[in-house]
CSV table of C-alpha atoms in Angstrom, one decimal:
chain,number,residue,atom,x,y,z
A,1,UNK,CA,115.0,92.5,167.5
A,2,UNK,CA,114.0,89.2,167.1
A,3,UNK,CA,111.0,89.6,168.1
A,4,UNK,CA,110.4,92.7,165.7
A,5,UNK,CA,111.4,90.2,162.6
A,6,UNK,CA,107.5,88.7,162.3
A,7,UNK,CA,106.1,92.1,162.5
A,8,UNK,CA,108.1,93.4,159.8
A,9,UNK,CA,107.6,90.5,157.4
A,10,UNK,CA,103.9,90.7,158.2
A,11,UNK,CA,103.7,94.6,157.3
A,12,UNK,CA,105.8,93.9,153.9
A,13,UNK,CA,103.3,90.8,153.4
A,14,UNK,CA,100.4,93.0,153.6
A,15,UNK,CA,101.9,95.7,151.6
A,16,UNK,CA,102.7,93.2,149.0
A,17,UNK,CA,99.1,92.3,149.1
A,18,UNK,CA,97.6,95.6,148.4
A,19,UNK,CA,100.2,96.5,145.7
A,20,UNK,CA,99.3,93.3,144.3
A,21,UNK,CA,95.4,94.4,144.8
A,22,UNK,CA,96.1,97.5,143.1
A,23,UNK,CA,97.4,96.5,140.0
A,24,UNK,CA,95.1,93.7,139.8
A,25,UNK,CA,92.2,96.8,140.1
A,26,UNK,CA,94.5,98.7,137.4
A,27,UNK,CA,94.3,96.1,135.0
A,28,UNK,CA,90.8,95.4,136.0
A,29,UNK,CA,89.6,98.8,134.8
A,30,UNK,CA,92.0,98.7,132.0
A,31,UNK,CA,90.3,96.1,130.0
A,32,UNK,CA,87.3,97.5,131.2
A,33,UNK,CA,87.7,100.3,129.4
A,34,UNK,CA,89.3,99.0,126.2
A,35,UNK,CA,86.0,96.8,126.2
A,36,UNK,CA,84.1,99.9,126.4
A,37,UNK,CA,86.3,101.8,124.2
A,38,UNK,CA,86.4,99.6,121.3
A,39,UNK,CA,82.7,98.8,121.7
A,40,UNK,CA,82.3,102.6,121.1
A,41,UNK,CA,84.5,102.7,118.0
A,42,UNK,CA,82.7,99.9,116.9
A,43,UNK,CA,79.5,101.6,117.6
A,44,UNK,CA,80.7,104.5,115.9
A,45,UNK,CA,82.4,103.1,113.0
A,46,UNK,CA,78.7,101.9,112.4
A,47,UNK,CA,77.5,105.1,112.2
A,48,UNK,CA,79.4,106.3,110.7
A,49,UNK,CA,79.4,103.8,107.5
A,50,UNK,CA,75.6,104.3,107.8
A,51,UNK,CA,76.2,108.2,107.5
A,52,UNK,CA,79.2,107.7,104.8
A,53,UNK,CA,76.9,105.2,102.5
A,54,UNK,CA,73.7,107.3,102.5
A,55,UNK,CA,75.7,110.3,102.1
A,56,UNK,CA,77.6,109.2,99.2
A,57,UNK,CA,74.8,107.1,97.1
A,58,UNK,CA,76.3,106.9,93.4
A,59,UNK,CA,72.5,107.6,91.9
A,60,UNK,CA,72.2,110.8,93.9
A,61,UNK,CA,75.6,113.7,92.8
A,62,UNK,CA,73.4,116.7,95.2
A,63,UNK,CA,74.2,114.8,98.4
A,64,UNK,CA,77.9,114.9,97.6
A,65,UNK,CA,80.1,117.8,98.7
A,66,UNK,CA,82.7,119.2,96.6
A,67,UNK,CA,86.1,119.4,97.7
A,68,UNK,CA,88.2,122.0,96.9
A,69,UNK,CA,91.9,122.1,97.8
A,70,UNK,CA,94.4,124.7,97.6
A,71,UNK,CA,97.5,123.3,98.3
A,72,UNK,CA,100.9,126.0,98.4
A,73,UNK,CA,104.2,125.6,98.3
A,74,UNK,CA,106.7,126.0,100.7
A,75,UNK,CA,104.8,127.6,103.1
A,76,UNK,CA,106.4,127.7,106.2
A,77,UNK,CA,104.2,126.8,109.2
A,78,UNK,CA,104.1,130.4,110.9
A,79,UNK,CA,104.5,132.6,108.0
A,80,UNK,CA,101.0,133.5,108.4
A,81,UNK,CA,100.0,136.3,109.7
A,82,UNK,CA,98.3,135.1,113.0
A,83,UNK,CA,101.6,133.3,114.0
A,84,UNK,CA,104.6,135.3,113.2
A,85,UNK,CA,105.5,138.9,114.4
A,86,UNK,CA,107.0,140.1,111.1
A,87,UNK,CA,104.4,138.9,108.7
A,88,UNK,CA,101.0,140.1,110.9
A,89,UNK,CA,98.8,141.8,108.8
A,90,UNK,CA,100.2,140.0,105.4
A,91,UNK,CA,97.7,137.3,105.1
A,92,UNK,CA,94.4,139.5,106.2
A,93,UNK,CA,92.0,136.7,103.7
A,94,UNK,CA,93.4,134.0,105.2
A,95,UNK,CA,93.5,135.1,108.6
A,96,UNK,CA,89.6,135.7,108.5
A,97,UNK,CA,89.1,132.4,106.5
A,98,UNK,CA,90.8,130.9,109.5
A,99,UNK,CA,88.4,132.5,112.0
A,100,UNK,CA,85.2,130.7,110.5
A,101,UNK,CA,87.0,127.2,109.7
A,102,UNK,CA,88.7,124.6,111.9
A,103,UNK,CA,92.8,125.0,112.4
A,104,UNK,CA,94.8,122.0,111.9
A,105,UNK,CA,98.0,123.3,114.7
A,106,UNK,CA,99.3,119.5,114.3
A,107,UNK,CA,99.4,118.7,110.8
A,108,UNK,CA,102.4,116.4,109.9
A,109,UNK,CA,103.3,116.3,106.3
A,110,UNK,CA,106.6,115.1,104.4
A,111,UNK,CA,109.9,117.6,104.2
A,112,UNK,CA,109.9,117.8,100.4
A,113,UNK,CA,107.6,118.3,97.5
A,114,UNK,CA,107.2,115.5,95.7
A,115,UNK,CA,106.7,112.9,98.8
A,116,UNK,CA,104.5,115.3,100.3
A,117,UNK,CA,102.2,115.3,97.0
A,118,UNK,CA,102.5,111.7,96.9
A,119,UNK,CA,101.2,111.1,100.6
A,120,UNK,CA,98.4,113.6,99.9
A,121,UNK,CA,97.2,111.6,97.1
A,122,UNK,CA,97.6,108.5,97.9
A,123,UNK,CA,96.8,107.9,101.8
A,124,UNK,CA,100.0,106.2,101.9
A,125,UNK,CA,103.5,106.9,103.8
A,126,UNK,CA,105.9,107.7,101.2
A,127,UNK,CA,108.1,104.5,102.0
A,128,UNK,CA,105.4,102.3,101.0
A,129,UNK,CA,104.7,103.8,97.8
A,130,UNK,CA,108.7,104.0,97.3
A,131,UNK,CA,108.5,108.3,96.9
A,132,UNK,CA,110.0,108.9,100.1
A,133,UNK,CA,113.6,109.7,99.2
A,134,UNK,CA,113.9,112.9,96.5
A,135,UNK,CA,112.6,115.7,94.7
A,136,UNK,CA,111.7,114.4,90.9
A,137,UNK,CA,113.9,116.6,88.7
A,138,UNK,CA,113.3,117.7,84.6
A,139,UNK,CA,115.4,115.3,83.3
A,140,UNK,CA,114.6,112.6,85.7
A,141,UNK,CA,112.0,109.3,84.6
A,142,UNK,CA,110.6,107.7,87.7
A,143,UNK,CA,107.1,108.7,89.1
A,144,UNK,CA,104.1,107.5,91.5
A,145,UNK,CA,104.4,103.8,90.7
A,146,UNK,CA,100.7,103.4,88.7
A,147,UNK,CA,100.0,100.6,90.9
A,148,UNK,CA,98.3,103.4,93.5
A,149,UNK,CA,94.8,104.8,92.8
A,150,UNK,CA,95.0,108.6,93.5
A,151,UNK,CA,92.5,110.4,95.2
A,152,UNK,CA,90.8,111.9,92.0
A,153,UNK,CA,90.6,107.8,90.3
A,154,UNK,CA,88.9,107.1,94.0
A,155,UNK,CA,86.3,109.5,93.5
A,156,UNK,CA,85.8,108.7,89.8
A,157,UNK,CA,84.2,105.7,91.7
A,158,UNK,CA,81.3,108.1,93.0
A,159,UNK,CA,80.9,110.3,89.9
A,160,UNK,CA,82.8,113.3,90.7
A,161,UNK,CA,84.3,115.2,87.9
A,162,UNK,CA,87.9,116.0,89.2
A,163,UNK,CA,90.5,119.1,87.8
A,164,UNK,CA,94.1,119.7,88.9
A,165,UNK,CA,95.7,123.5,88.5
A,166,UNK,CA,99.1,124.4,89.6
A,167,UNK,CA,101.9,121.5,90.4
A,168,UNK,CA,102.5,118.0,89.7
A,169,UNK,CA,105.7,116.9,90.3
A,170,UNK,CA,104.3,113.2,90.3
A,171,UNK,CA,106.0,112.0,87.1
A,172,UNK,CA,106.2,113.6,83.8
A,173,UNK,CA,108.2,111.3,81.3
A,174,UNK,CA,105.6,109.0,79.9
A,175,UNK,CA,101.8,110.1,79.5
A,176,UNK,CA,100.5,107.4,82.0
A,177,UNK,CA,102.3,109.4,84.6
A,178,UNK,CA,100.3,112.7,83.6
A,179,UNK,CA,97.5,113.7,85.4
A,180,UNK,CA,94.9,112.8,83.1
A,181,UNK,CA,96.2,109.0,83.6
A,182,UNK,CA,95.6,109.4,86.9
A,183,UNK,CA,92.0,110.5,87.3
A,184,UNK,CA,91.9,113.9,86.5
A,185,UNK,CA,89.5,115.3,83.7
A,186,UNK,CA,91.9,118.3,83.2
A,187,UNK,CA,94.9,119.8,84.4
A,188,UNK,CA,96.3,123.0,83.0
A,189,UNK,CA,100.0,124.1,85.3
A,190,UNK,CA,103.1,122.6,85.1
A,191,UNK,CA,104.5,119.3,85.6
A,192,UNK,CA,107.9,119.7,87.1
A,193,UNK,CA,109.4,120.6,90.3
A,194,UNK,CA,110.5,124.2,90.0
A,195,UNK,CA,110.2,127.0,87.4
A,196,UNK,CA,110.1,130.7,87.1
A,197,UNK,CA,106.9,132.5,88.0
A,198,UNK,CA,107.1,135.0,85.2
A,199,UNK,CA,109.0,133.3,82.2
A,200,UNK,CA,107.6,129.8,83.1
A,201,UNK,CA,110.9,128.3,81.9
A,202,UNK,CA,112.6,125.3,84.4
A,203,UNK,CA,115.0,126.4,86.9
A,204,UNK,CA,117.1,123.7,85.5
A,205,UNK,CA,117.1,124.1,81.9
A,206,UNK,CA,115.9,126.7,79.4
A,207,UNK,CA,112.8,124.5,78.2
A,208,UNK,CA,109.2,125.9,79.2
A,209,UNK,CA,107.2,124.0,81.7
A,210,UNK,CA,103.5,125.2,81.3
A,211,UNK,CA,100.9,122.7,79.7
A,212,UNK,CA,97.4,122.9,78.9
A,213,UNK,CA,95.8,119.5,79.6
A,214,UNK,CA,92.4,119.0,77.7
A,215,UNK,CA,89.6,116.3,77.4
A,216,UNK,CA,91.0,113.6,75.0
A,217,UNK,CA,92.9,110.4,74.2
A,218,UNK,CA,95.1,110.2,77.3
A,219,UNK,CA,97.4,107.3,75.3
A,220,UNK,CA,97.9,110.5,72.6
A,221,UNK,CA,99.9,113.0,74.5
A,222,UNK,CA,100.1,115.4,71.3
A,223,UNK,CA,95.7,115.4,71.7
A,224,UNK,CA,95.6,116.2,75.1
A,225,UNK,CA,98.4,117.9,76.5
A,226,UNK,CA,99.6,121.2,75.0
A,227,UNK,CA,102.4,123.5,75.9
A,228,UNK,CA,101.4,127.0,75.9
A,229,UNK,CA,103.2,130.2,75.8
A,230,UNK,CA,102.2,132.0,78.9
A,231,UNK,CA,104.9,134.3,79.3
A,232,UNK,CA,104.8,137.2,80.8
A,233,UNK,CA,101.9,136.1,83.2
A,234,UNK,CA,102.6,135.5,86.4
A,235,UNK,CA,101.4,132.1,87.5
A,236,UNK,CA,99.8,132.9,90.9
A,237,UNK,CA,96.6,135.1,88.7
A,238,UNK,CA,97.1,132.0,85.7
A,239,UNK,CA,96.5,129.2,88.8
A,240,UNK,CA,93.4,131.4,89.8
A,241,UNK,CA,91.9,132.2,86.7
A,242,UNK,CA,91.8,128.8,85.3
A,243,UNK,CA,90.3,127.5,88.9
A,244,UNK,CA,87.6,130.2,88.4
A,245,UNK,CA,86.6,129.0,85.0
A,246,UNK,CA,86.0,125.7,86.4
A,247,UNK,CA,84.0,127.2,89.1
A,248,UNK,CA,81.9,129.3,86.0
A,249,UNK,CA,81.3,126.1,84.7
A,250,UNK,CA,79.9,124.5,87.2
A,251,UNK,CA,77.8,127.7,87.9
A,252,UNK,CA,76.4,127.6,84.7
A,253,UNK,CA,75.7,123.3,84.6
A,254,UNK,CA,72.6,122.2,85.1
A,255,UNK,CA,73.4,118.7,86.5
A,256,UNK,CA,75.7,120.0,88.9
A,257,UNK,CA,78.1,117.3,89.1
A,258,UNK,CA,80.1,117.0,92.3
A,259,UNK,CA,83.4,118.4,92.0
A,260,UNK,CA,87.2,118.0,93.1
A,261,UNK,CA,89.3,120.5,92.4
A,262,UNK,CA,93.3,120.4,93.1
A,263,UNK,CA,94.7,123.6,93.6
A,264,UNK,CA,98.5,123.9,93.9
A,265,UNK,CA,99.8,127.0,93.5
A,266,UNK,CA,103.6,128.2,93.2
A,267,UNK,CA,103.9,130.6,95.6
A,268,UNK,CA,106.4,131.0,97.9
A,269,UNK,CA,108.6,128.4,96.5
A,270,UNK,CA,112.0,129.8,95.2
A,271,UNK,CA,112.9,131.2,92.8
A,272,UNK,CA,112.2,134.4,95.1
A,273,UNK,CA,109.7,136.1,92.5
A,274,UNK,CA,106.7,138.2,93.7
A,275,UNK,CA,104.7,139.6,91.6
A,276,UNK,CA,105.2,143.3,90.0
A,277,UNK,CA,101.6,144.5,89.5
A,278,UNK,CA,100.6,144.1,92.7
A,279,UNK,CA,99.9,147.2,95.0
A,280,UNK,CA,101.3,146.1,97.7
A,281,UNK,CA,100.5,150.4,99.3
A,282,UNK,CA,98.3,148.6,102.4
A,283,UNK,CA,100.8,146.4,103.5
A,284,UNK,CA,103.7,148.6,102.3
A,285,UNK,CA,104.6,149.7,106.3
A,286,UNK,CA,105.0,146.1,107.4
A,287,UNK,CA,107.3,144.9,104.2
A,288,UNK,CA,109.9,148.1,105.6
A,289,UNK,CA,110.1,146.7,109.0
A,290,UNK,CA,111.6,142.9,107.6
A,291,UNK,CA,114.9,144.0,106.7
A,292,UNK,CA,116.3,140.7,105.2
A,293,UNK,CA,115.9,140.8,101.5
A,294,UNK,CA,114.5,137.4,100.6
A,295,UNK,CA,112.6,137.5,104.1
A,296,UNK,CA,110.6,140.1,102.6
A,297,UNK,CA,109.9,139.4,98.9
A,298,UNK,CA,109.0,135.8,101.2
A,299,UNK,CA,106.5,138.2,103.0
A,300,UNK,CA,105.6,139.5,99.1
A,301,UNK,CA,105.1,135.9,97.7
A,302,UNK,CA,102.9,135.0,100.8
A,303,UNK,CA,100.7,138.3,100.3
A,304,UNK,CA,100.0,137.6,96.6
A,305,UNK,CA,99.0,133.8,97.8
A,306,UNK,CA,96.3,135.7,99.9
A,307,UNK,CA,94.9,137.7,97.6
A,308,UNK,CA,94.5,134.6,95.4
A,309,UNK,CA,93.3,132.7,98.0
A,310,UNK,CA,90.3,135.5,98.2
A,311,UNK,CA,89.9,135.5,94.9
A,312,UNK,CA,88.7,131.7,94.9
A,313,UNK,CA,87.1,131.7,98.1
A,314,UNK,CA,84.3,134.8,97.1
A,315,UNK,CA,84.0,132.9,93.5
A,316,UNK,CA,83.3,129.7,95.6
A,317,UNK,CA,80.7,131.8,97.7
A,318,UNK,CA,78.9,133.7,94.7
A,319,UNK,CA,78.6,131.0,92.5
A,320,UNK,CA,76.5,128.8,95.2
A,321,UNK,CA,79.3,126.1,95.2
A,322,UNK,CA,80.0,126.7,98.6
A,323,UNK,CA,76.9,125.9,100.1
A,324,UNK,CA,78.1,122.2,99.4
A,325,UNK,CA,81.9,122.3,99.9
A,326,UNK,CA,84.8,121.0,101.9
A,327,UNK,CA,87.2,123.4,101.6
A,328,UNK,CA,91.1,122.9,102.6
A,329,UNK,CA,93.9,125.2,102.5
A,330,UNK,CA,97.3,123.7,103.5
A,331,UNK,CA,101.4,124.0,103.1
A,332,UNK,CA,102.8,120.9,101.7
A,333,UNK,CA,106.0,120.6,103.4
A,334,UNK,CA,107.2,123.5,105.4
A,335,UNK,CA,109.5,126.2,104.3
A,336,UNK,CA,113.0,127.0,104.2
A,337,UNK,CA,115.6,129.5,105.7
A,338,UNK,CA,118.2,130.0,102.9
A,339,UNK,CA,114.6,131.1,101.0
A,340,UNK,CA,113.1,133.5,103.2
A,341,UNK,CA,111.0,131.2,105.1
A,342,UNK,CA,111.2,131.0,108.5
């Protein structure tokens, strides 16, 4: 046994030495390849400024693409109709969409409206912009500290002519927390977090939520913002038809002034509202097989979405616009059970 001692301690020396080998090799081709890896970056983050500054000159608005962004609300992630059983065949637009675009299957967003909106807009994490924590109510003052350029104020920097349809829920109390204070050349939706589709009136208080925001003196709200009676009209086909007059008008421009548009429609937030003029015949056999109530006027509020969504997209494509667009379509935080969502 003695004799067997040496051996042993020479084996475990030598294994020693090769594990030692190893990892010296391992960390070798590590920073080898975080050498080469940022080199890359770097090379590419070149380029890519390169690419970003001759695409974006200031003294040339052709080279600039639009961006057009139709944001919804409450849309639960597979209460589309390519990823959930019960609702296949409710989202027939935006399941073809989907086949000529790029699918985002990990997109991370906030759990609630108003942080979600502020993270869009910003670029920030909510916590660092101080939106992280609630929902801003009717009655409630606080808002998107004005410290933070939205995106809209950004591209004010390159020329772009930028409208907002649909929801704010960034701060309503004082007129610097409009949207018109915050970049946007006109907004025309609501400015709150929840109302009724039909009525237009504030789930939390009888007062009507639907404003009209014009071209004007954004320290005089009585000049630019007005509150109009749309009643009656249900806000999915308002949303739409005030995003296709802004498409008309830049059909009919002749400078063609790069465009951002911000579309946030209602639907399928709660209140559980779908809309009563639509025909609903083609789909009609899938709606009887979801047997939970608010599950399928969820499946109703989704389908009017898509026809909306279709709406937009062919004016996009007949009016040229699209031929020079980024377009996005996206759920800003999720759905929920107790509303039909799954």
């Amino acid at each position: 046994r003695s004799e067997r001692l040496p051996l042993l301690k020479d084996k475990r020396k030598k294994k020693v030495s090769k594990i030692k080998i190893l990892f010296c090799l391992f960390v070798h081709v590590l920073l080898l390849n975080i050498v080469i890896q940022s080199k890359i970056l770097k090379d590419y983050g070149k380029k890519y400024a390169n690419f970003y500054t001759k695409t974006f000159k200031q003294s040339d608005p052709v080279t600039k693409p639009n961006i057009i962004f139709i944001l919804c609300d409450d849309l639960a992630y597979n209460d589309v109709g390519w990823a959930m059983d019960d609702f296949k065949g409710i989202t027939p637009n935006l399941d073809n969409l989907k086949k000529k675009s790029i699918e985002l299957e990990n997109y991370y967003t906030q759990h609630i409206c108003t942080p979600a909106r502020a993270a869009l807009l910003t670029g920030r994490y909510p916590y660092k912009t101080g939106m992280q924590a609630s929902v801003i109510f009717a009655t409630e003052t606080w808002g998107l500290p004005l410290e933070f350029k939205i995106l809209p104020q950004y591209l004010n920097d390159f020329n772009y002519q930028s409208f907002a349809v649909g929801k704010w829920n960034l701060g309503h109390s004082r007129v610097d927390q409009l949207p018109q204070s915050r970049g946007f050349d006109k907004f025309y939706g609501y400015l709150t977090s929840d109302e009724h589709y039909y009525s237009h009136t504030n789930l939390a208080s009888p007062y009507v939520d639907f404003m009209d925001g014009k071209s004007g003196n954004t320290t005089d709200p009585q000049s630019t913002y007005e509150c109009v009676n749309e009643k009656g009209k249900y806000s999915a086909n308002l949303h739409t038809n005030r995003a296709l007059e802004y498409i008309d008008e830049w059909e009919k421009s002749e400078e063609k002034v790069p465009t951002f548009l911000y579309l946030a429609f209602q639907n399928p937030h709660y209140p559980l509202e779908p809309s009563n003029k639509i025909d609903y015949s083609s789909v009609q056999s899938i709606l009887d097989e979801i047997k939970d109530p608010d599950r399928q006027k969820a499946a109703r509020l989704v389908y009017s979405l898509d026809i909306e969504v279709k709406r937009v997209y062919e004016r996009l494509e007949s009016s040229g616009m699209m031929d020079n667009s980024i377009l996005v379509f996206a759920g800003d935080n999720g759905g929920g059970p107790q509303e039909g969502g799954s």
